[in-house]
């Protein structure tokens, strides 16, 4: 089968329960306890627990022993993109051979929590809960390029929110796969229109070379919530860097069931 293999697990805020707290490491526990908003605390717990359960199964480790690290590239604080941690004595800081090809991405919005895992590429996952009415005008001015804004406002008003959310999820997924997040203004990244296969049309000028995003895919969670996934693969023979559609072999799993099976 063609395509880069990626597995995605979807869970819910309601899956958060006290028994999962035993999976948190000391850094995660501090962040969990410091989160005042109950919903935010629950999403963080579900994301951490699901990541550890999924990666533990994949790597043959107990979930609580999965070595995760969060380091902000700007300030060094424990809130950067979460990654598998390298071993203390790894040569050059490289991760162990069994882990070096595994990357993952965590996303949450409203009651939704997702974890994507792949081998051989950096993965980015984003979901946006579509319930309720949002201030599309304000969000679009920050997130969309001039061409994307023009296309959005050419639509009937009723179509603008779902069109914006589809575009936003694609941008977030790409920026997460590149490991830059919102450190790069999303309006500098231009993607294809919502009805078109997902691809990158224009990269931010600040990138000295074209980034290695080679695969993108759209998803819909629970039949209504837009989500997107991007995979960045370096090396020869790995695509054009445009971010092409059709390059992902996607398998979805029930993350709620995986969490329910953890009974400690």
Coordinates of N, CA and C in Angstrom, one line a residue, residues 13-228:
X13 N -12.9 14.3 26.7 CA -12.7 14.9 28.0 C -13.3 14.1 29.1
X14 N -14.4 13.4 28.8 CA -15.1 12.6 29.8 C -14.3 11.4 30.2
X15 N -13.3 11.1 29.4 CA -12.4 9.9 29.8 C -11.5 10.2 30.9
X16 N -11.3 11.5 31.3 CA -10.4 11.8 32.4 C -11.0 11.2 33.7
X17 N -10.1 10.6 34.5 CA -10.5 10.1 35.8 C -9.3 10.0 36.7
X18 N -9.5 9.9 38.0 CA -8.4 10.0 39.0 C -7.4 8.9 38.8
X19 N -7.8 7.7 38.3 CA -6.9 6.6 38.2 C -5.8 6.8 37.1
X20 N -6.0 7.8 36.2 CA -5.0 8.0 35.2 C -3.9 8.9 35.7
X21 N -4.1 9.5 36.8 CA -3.0 10.4 37.3 C -1.7 9.7 37.7
X22 N -1.8 8.4 38.0 CA -0.6 7.7 38.3 C 0.3 7.5 37.1
X23 N -0.1 7.9 35.9 CA 0.7 7.8 34.7 C 1.5 9.0 34.5
X24 N 1.2 10.1 35.2 CA 2.0 11.4 35.0 C 3.3 11.3 35.7
X25 N 4.3 11.9 35.0 CA 5.6 12.0 35.6 C 5.6 13.3 36.5
X26 N 6.7 13.5 37.3 CA 6.7 14.7 38.2 C 6.4 16.0 37.5
X27 N 7.0 16.3 36.3 CA 6.8 17.5 35.6 C 5.3 17.7 35.2
X28 N 4.8 16.6 34.7 CA 3.4 16.6 34.2 C 2.4 16.8 35.4
X29 N 2.8 16.2 36.6 CA 2.0 16.3 37.8 C 1.9 17.8 38.2
X30 N 3.0 18.5 38.2 CA 3.1 19.9 38.6 C 2.2 20.7 37.6
X31 N 2.3 20.5 36.3 CA 1.5 21.2 35.4 C 0.0 20.9 35.5
X32 N -0.3 19.6 35.8 CA -1.7 19.2 36.0 C -2.3 19.9 37.2
X33 N -1.6 19.9 38.3 CA -2.1 20.6 39.5 C -2.2 22.1 39.4
X34 N -1.3 22.7 38.6 CA -1.3 24.1 38.4 C -2.4 24.6 37.4
X35 N -3.0 23.7 36.7 CA -4.0 24.1 35.7 C -5.3 24.3 36.5
X36 N -5.8 25.6 36.5 CA -6.9 25.9 37.3 C -8.2 25.5 36.6
X37 N -8.3 25.7 35.3 CA -9.5 25.3 34.6 C -9.8 23.8 34.6
X38 N -10.9 23.3 35.1 CA -11.1 21.9 35.2 C -11.1 21.2 33.8
X39 N -11.6 21.8 32.8 CA -11.6 21.2 31.5 C -10.2 21.1 30.9
X40 N -9.4 22.2 31.1 CA -8.1 22.2 30.7 C -7.2 21.1 31.4
X41 N -7.5 21.0 32.7 CA -6.8 20.0 33.5 C -7.2 18.6 33.0
X42 N -8.4 18.4 32.6 CA -8.9 17.1 32.2 C -8.3 16.7 30.8
X43 N -8.3 17.7 29.9 CA -7.7 17.5 28.6 C -6.2 17.1 28.7
X44 N -5.5 17.9 29.5 CA -4.1 17.6 29.7 C -3.9 16.1 30.2
X45 N -4.7 15.7 31.2 CA -4.5 14.4 31.7 C -4.8 13.3 30.7
X46 N -5.9 13.5 29.9 CA -6.2 12.5 28.9 C -5.1 12.5 27.8
X47 N -4.6 13.6 27.4 CA -3.6 13.6 26.4 C -2.3 12.9 26.9
X48 N -1.9 13.2 28.1 CA -0.7 12.6 28.7 C -0.9 11.0 28.8
X49 N -2.0 10.7 29.4 CA -2.3 9.3 29.6 C -2.4 8.5 28.3
X50 N -3.1 9.0 27.3 CA -3.3 8.3 26.1 C -2.0 8.2 25.3
X51 N -1.1 9.3 25.4 CA 0.2 9.2 24.7 C 1.0 8.1 25.4
X52 N 1.0 8.0 26.7 CA 1.8 7.0 27.4 C 1.3 5.6 27.1
X53 N 0.0 5.4 27.1 CA -0.5 4.1 26.8 C -0.2 3.6 25.3
X54 N -0.4 4.5 24.4 CA -0.1 4.2 23.0 C 1.4 4.0 22.8
X55 N 2.2 4.9 23.2 CA 3.7 4.7 23.0 C 4.2 3.5 23.8
X56 N 3.7 3.3 25.0 CA 4.2 2.1 25.8 C 3.9 0.8 25.0
X57 N 2.7 0.7 24.5 CA 2.4 -0.5 23.7 C 3.3 -0.6 22.5
X58 N 3.6 0.5 21.8 CA 4.4 0.5 20.6 C 5.9 0.1 20.9
X59 N 6.4 0.7 22.0 CA 7.8 0.5 22.4 C 8.1 -0.6 23.4
X60 N 7.0 -1.3 23.8 CA 7.2 -2.4 24.8 C 7.6 -1.9 26.1
X61 N 7.1 -0.8 26.6 CA 7.4 -0.2 27.9 C 6.1 -0.1 28.7
X62 N 6.2 -0.1 30.0 CA 5.1 0.2 30.9 C 4.7 1.7 30.6
X63 N 3.4 2.0 30.5 CA 3.1 3.4 30.2 C 3.8 4.5 31.0
X64 N 3.9 4.2 32.3 CA 4.5 5.2 33.2 C 6.0 5.4 33.0
X65 N 6.6 4.4 32.3 CA 8.0 4.4 32.0 C 8.4 5.0 30.6
X66 N 7.4 5.4 29.9 CA 7.7 6.1 28.6 C 8.4 7.4 28.8
X67 N 9.6 7.6 28.3 CA 10.4 8.8 28.6 C 9.9 10.0 27.7
X68 N 9.1 10.8 28.3 CA 8.7 12.0 27.6 C 9.4 13.2 28.1
X69 N 9.6 14.2 27.2 CA 10.3 15.4 27.5 C 9.6 16.6 26.9
X70 N 9.4 17.7 27.6 CA 8.9 18.9 27.1 C 9.9 20.1 27.4
X71 N 10.5 20.6 26.3 CA 11.4 21.7 26.5 C 11.1 22.8 25.5
X72 N 10.8 23.9 25.9 CA 10.6 25.1 25.0 C 11.9 25.5 24.4
X73 N 11.9 25.5 23.0 CA 13.2 25.9 22.3 C 13.6 27.4 22.6
X74 N 12.6 28.2 23.1 CA 12.9 29.6 23.3 C 13.4 29.9 24.7
X75 N 12.7 29.3 25.7 CA 13.1 29.7 27.1 C 13.6 28.5 27.9
X76 N 13.5 27.3 27.3 CA 14.0 26.1 28.0 C 13.0 25.6 29.1
X77 N 11.8 26.2 29.2 CA 10.8 25.7 30.2 C 10.2 24.4 29.7
X78 N 9.5 23.8 30.7 CA 8.9 22.4 30.4 C 7.5 22.5 29.7
X79 N 7.4 23.3 28.7 CA 6.1 23.5 28.0 C 6.3 23.4 26.5
X80 N 7.4 22.9 26.0 CA 7.6 22.8 24.5 C 6.8 21.6 24.0
X81 N 7.0 21.3 22.7 CA 6.4 20.2 22.1 C 6.9 18.9 22.7
X82 N 6.0 18.0 23.1 CA 6.4 16.8 23.8 C 7.0 15.8 22.9
X83 N 8.1 15.2 23.3 CA 8.8 14.3 22.5 C 9.3 13.1 23.3
X84 N 9.7 12.0 22.7 CA 10.4 11.0 23.4 C 11.8 11.5 23.8
X85 N 12.1 11.3 25.1 CA 13.4 11.8 25.6 C 14.5 10.9 25.2
X86 N 15.7 11.5 24.9 CA 16.9 10.7 24.6 C 17.4 10.2 25.9
X87 N 18.2 9.1 25.8 CA 18.8 8.5 27.1 C 19.8 9.4 27.6
X88 N 20.1 9.4 28.9 CA 21.1 10.3 29.5 C 22.5 10.1 28.9
X89 N 22.9 8.8 28.5 CA 24.2 8.6 27.9 C 24.2 8.4 26.4
X90 N 23.1 8.8 25.7 CA 23.0 8.6 24.3 C 24.1 9.4 23.6
X91 N 24.8 8.8 22.6 CA 25.9 9.5 21.9 C 25.3 10.7 21.2
X92 N 25.8 11.9 21.5 CA 25.3 13.1 20.8 C 23.9 13.5 21.1
X93 N 23.4 12.9 22.2 CA 22.0 13.2 22.6 C 21.0 12.5 21.7
X94 N 21.4 11.5 20.9 CA 20.5 10.8 20.0 C 19.6 9.9 20.8
X95 N 18.3 9.7 20.4 CA 17.5 8.8 21.1 C 17.9 7.3 20.9
X96 N 17.5 6.4 21.7 CA 17.8 5.0 21.5 C 17.4 4.5 20.2
X97 N 18.1 3.5 19.6 CA 17.8 3.1 18.3 C 16.3 2.6 18.1
X98 N 15.8 2.0 19.1 CA 14.4 1.5 19.0 C 13.4 2.6 19.0
X99 N 13.8 3.8 19.4 CA 12.8 4.9 19.5 C 13.0 6.0 18.5
X100 N 14.2 5.9 17.8 CA 14.6 7.1 17.0 C 13.6 7.4 15.8
X101 N 12.8 6.4 15.4 CA 12.0 6.7 14.2 C 10.6 7.0 14.7
X102 N 10.3 7.0 16.0 CA 8.9 7.2 16.4 C 8.7 8.7 16.8
X103 N 7.7 9.3 16.2 CA 7.3 10.6 16.6 C 5.8 10.6 16.9
X104 N 5.3 11.6 17.6 CA 3.9 11.7 17.9 C 3.4 13.1 18.1
X105 N 2.1 13.4 18.0 CA 1.6 14.7 18.2 C 0.3 14.6 19.0
X106 N 0.1 15.6 19.9 CA -1.2 15.6 20.7 C -2.0 16.8 20.3
X107 N -3.3 16.7 20.3 CA -4.1 17.8 20.0 C -5.4 17.7 20.9
X108 N -6.0 18.9 21.2 CA -7.3 18.9 21.9 C -8.0 20.1 21.6
X109 N -9.3 20.0 21.6 CA -10.2 21.1 21.4 C -11.6 20.8 22.0
X110 N -12.1 21.6 22.9 CA -13.4 21.3 23.5 C -13.3 20.0 24.2
X111 N -14.1 19.1 23.9 CA -14.1 17.7 24.5 C -13.3 16.7 23.8
X112 N -12.6 17.1 22.7 CA -11.9 16.1 21.9 C -10.4 16.1 22.2
X113 N -9.8 14.9 22.3 CA -8.4 14.8 22.5 C -7.9 13.7 21.5
X114 N -6.8 14.1 20.8 CA -6.3 13.1 19.8 C -4.8 12.9 19.9
X115 N -4.3 11.8 19.6 CA -2.8 11.5 19.6 C -2.5 10.7 18.3
X116 N -1.6 11.3 17.5 CA -1.1 10.6 16.3 C 0.3 10.1 16.5
X117 N 0.6 9.0 15.9 CA 1.9 8.4 16.0 C 2.4 7.9 14.6
X118 N 3.6 8.1 14.3 CA 4.2 7.5 13.1 C 5.6 7.2 13.2
X119 N 6.2 6.5 12.3 CA 7.6 6.2 12.3 C 8.2 6.8 11.0
X120 N 9.4 7.3 11.1 CA 10.1 7.8 10.0 C 9.8 9.1 9.5
X121 N 9.1 9.9 10.3 CA 8.7 11.3 10.0 C 8.2 12.0 11.2
X122 N 8.3 13.4 11.1 CA 7.7 14.2 12.1 C 6.2 14.4 11.8
X123 N 5.3 14.1 12.8 CA 3.9 14.2 12.6 C 3.3 15.4 13.3
X124 N 2.3 16.0 12.7 CA 1.5 17.0 13.4 C 0.0 16.8 13.2
X125 N -0.7 16.9 14.3 CA -2.2 16.6 14.3 C -2.9 17.8 14.9
X126 N -4.0 18.2 14.3 CA -4.8 19.3 14.9 C -6.3 18.9 14.7
X127 N -7.1 19.3 15.7 CA -8.6 19.1 15.6 C -9.2 20.4 16.2
X128 N -10.4 20.7 15.6 CA -11.1 21.9 16.1 C -12.6 21.5 16.3
X129 N -13.0 21.6 17.6 CA -14.4 21.3 17.8 C -15.3 22.3 17.1
X130 N -16.3 21.9 16.4 CA -17.1 22.8 15.5 C -18.4 23.2 16.1
X131 N -18.7 22.8 17.4 CA -19.9 23.3 18.0 C -19.8 24.7 18.4
X132 N -20.9 25.4 18.3 CA -21.0 26.8 18.8 C -20.6 27.8 17.6
X133 N -20.7 29.0 17.9 CA -20.4 30.1 17.0 C -19.1 30.8 17.4
X134 N -18.2 31.0 16.5 CA -16.9 31.6 16.8 C -16.9 33.0 16.0
X135 N -15.9 33.8 16.5 CA -15.7 35.1 15.8 C -14.7 34.8 14.6
X136 N -15.3 34.4 13.5 CA -14.5 34.1 12.4 C -13.7 35.3 11.9
X137 N -14.3 36.5 11.9 CA -13.7 37.6 11.3 C -12.4 37.9 12.0
X138 N -12.4 37.9 13.4 CA -11.2 38.2 14.1 C -10.1 37.1 13.9
X139 N -10.5 35.8 14.0 CA -9.6 34.7 13.8 C -9.0 34.7 12.4
X140 N -9.8 35.0 11.4 CA -9.3 34.9 10.0 C -8.3 36.0 9.7
X141 N -8.5 37.2 10.3 CA -7.5 38.3 10.1 C -6.1 37.9 10.6
X142 N -6.1 37.1 11.6 CA -4.8 36.6 12.2 C -4.2 35.4 11.5
X143 N -5.1 34.5 11.0 CA -4.6 33.2 10.6 C -4.5 33.1 9.1
X144 N -5.2 33.9 8.3 CA -5.3 33.7 6.8 C -4.5 34.7 6.0
X145 N -3.9 34.2 4.9 CA -3.2 35.1 4.0 C -4.2 36.0 3.3
X146 N -3.8 37.0 2.6 CA -4.7 37.9 1.8 C -5.5 37.1 0.8
X147 N -4.9 36.1 0.1 CA -5.6 35.3 -0.8 C -6.7 34.5 -0.1
X148 N -6.3 33.9 1.0 CA -7.3 33.0 1.7 C -8.4 33.9 2.3
X149 N -8.1 35.1 2.8 CA -9.2 35.9 3.3 C -10.2 36.3 2.2
X150 N -9.6 36.6 1.0 CA -10.5 36.9 -0.1 C -11.4 35.8 -0.5
X151 N -10.8 34.6 -0.5 CA -11.6 33.4 -0.8 C -12.7 33.1 0.2
X152 N -12.3 33.4 1.5 CA -13.3 33.1 2.6 C -14.5 34.0 2.5
X153 N -14.2 35.3 2.2 CA -15.3 36.3 2.1 C -16.1 36.3 0.8
X154 N -15.6 35.5 -0.1 CA -16.4 35.2 -1.3 C -17.5 34.2 -1.1
X155 N -17.4 33.5 0.1 CA -18.4 32.5 0.4 C -19.6 33.1 1.1
X156 N -20.8 32.5 1.0 CA -21.9 32.9 1.9 C -21.5 32.8 3.3
X157 N -22.1 33.7 4.1 CA -21.7 33.8 5.6 C -21.8 32.5 6.3
X158 N -22.9 31.7 6.0 CA -23.1 30.4 6.7 C -22.0 29.4 6.4
X159 N -21.2 29.6 5.3 CA -20.2 28.6 5.0 C -18.8 29.0 5.5
X160 N -18.7 30.2 6.1 CA -17.3 30.7 6.5 C -16.7 30.0 7.6
X161 N -17.5 29.7 8.7 CA -16.9 29.0 9.8 C -16.4 27.7 9.5
X162 N -17.1 26.8 8.9 CA -16.5 25.5 8.5 C -15.4 25.6 7.6
X163 N -15.4 26.5 6.6 CA -14.3 26.7 5.7 C -13.1 27.2 6.4
X164 N -13.2 28.1 7.4 CA -12.1 28.6 8.1 C -11.5 27.5 9.0
X165 N -12.3 26.7 9.7 CA -11.8 25.6 10.5 C -11.1 24.6 9.7
X166 N -11.5 24.3 8.5 CA -10.8 23.3 7.7 C -9.4 23.8 7.4
X167 N -9.3 25.1 7.0 CA -8.1 25.7 6.6 C -7.2 25.8 7.9
X168 N -7.7 26.2 9.0 CA -6.9 26.3 10.2 C -6.3 25.0 10.7
X169 N -7.1 23.9 10.6 CA -6.6 22.6 11.0 C -5.4 22.2 10.2
X170 N -5.5 22.5 8.9 CA -4.4 22.1 8.0 C -3.1 22.9 8.3
X171 N -3.3 24.2 8.6 CA -2.1 25.0 9.0 C -1.5 24.6 10.3
X172 N -2.3 24.3 11.3 CA -1.8 23.9 12.6 C -1.1 22.6 12.4
X173 N -1.6 21.6 11.7 CA -1.0 20.3 11.5 C 0.4 20.5 10.9
X174 N 0.5 21.3 9.8 CA 1.8 21.5 9.2 C 2.8 22.2 10.1
X175 N 2.4 23.2 10.8 CA 3.3 23.9 11.7 C 3.8 23.0 12.9
X176 N 2.8 22.1 13.4 CA 3.2 21.2 14.4 C 4.2 20.2 13.9
X177 N 4.0 19.7 12.7 CA 4.9 18.7 12.1 C 6.3 19.3 12.0
X178 N 6.4 20.6 11.7 CA 7.7 21.2 11.5 C 8.3 21.6 12.9
X179 N 7.5 21.5 14.0 CA 8.0 21.8 15.3 C 8.1 23.2 15.6
X180 N 7.4 24.1 14.8 CA 7.5 25.5 15.1 C 6.2 26.1 15.7
X181 N 5.1 25.3 15.6 CA 3.9 25.8 16.2 C 3.5 27.2 15.7
X182 N 2.9 27.9 16.6 CA 2.5 29.3 16.3 C 3.6 30.3 16.5
X183 N 4.9 29.8 16.6 CA 6.0 30.7 16.6 C 6.2 31.3 15.2
X184 N 5.6 30.7 14.2 CA 5.5 31.2 12.8 C 4.1 31.7 12.6
X185 N 3.8 32.9 12.3 CA 2.5 33.4 12.1 C 1.7 32.6 11.0
X186 N 0.6 32.0 11.3 CA -0.1 31.1 10.4 C -0.5 31.8 9.1
X187 N -0.7 33.1 9.1 CA -1.1 33.8 7.9 C 0.0 33.8 6.8
X188 N 1.3 33.5 7.3 CA 2.4 33.4 6.3 C 2.5 32.1 5.6
X189 N 1.7 31.1 6.1 CA 1.6 29.8 5.4 C 0.3 29.7 4.7
X190 N 0.3 29.4 3.4 CA -0.9 29.3 2.6 C -1.1 27.9 2.2
X191 N -2.4 27.5 2.4 CA -2.8 26.1 2.0 C -3.9 26.1 1.0
X192 N -4.2 25.0 0.4 CA -5.2 24.8 -0.6 C -6.6 25.1 0.0
X193 N -7.5 25.4 -0.9 CA -8.9 25.7 -0.4 C -9.6 24.4 0.2
X194 N -10.6 24.7 1.1 CA -11.2 23.6 1.8 C -11.7 22.4 0.9
X195 N -12.2 22.7 -0.3 CA -12.7 21.7 -1.1 C -11.7 21.0 -1.9
X196 N -10.4 21.5 -1.9 CA -9.3 20.9 -2.6 C -8.5 19.9 -1.7
X197 N -7.8 18.9 -2.3 CA -7.0 18.1 -1.6 C -6.0 18.9 -0.8
X198 N -5.7 18.6 0.5 CA -4.8 19.4 1.3 C -3.4 19.4 0.8
X199 N -2.8 20.7 0.6 CA -1.5 20.8 0.2 C -1.0 22.2 0.6
X200 N 0.3 22.4 0.7 CA 0.9 23.8 1.0 C 1.1 24.5 -0.3
X201 N 0.6 25.7 -0.5 CA 0.7 26.5 -1.7 C 1.9 27.5 -1.6
X202 N 2.1 28.0 -0.4 CA 3.2 29.0 -0.2 C 3.7 28.9 1.2
X203 N 5.1 28.9 1.3 CA 5.7 28.8 2.6 C 6.1 30.2 3.1
X204 N 6.2 30.4 4.4 CA 6.7 31.7 4.9 C 8.0 32.1 4.4
X205 N 8.2 33.3 4.0 CA 9.5 33.8 3.4 C 10.6 33.6 4.4
X206 N 10.4 33.5 5.7 CA 11.5 33.4 6.7 C 12.1 32.1 6.6
X207 N 11.5 31.1 6.0 CA 12.2 29.8 5.8 C 13.2 29.8 4.7
X208 N 14.5 29.6 5.1 CA 15.6 29.7 4.1 C 15.4 28.6 3.0
X209 N 15.0 27.5 3.4 CA 14.7 26.4 2.4 C 13.3 25.9 2.6
X210 N 12.8 25.2 1.5 CA 11.5 24.7 1.6 C 11.4 23.5 2.6
X211 N 10.6 23.5 3.6 CA 10.5 22.5 4.6 C 10.1 21.1 4.0
X212 N 10.4 20.0 4.7 CA 10.2 18.7 4.1 C 8.8 18.1 4.4
X213 N 7.7 18.9 4.3 CA 6.4 18.3 4.5 C 6.0 17.6 3.2
X214 N 5.7 16.3 3.4 CA 5.5 15.5 2.2 C 4.1 14.9 2.1
X215 N 3.4 14.9 3.2 CA 2.1 14.2 3.3 C 1.1 14.9 4.1
X216 N -0.1 15.1 3.7 CA -1.2 15.7 4.4 C -2.5 14.9 4.3
X217 N -3.3 15.0 5.3 CA -4.6 14.3 5.2 C -5.7 15.1 6.0
X218 N -6.9 15.1 5.5 CA -8.0 15.7 6.3 C -8.8 14.6 7.0
X219 N -9.4 14.9 8.1 CA -10.2 14.0 8.8 C -11.4 14.7 9.4
X220 N -12.5 13.9 9.7 CA -13.7 14.5 10.4 C -13.9 13.6 11.6
X221 N -14.0 14.1 12.8 CA -14.2 13.4 14.0 C -15.6 13.4 14.4
X222 N -16.2 12.3 14.7 CA -17.6 12.2 15.1 C -18.5 12.8 14.0
X223 N -18.1 12.8 12.8 CA -18.9 13.2 11.7 C -19.1 14.7 11.5
X224 N -18.5 15.5 12.4 CA -18.7 17.0 12.3 C -17.4 17.8 12.6
X225 N -16.5 17.3 13.4 CA -15.4 18.1 13.8 C -14.2 17.9 12.8
X226 N -13.7 19.1 12.2 CA -12.6 18.9 11.3 C -11.2 18.7 12.0
X227 N -10.4 17.9 11.4 CA -9.1 17.6 11.9 C -8.2 17.4 10.7
X228 N -6.9 17.6 10.9 CA -5.9 17.5 9.8 C -4.6 16.9 10.4

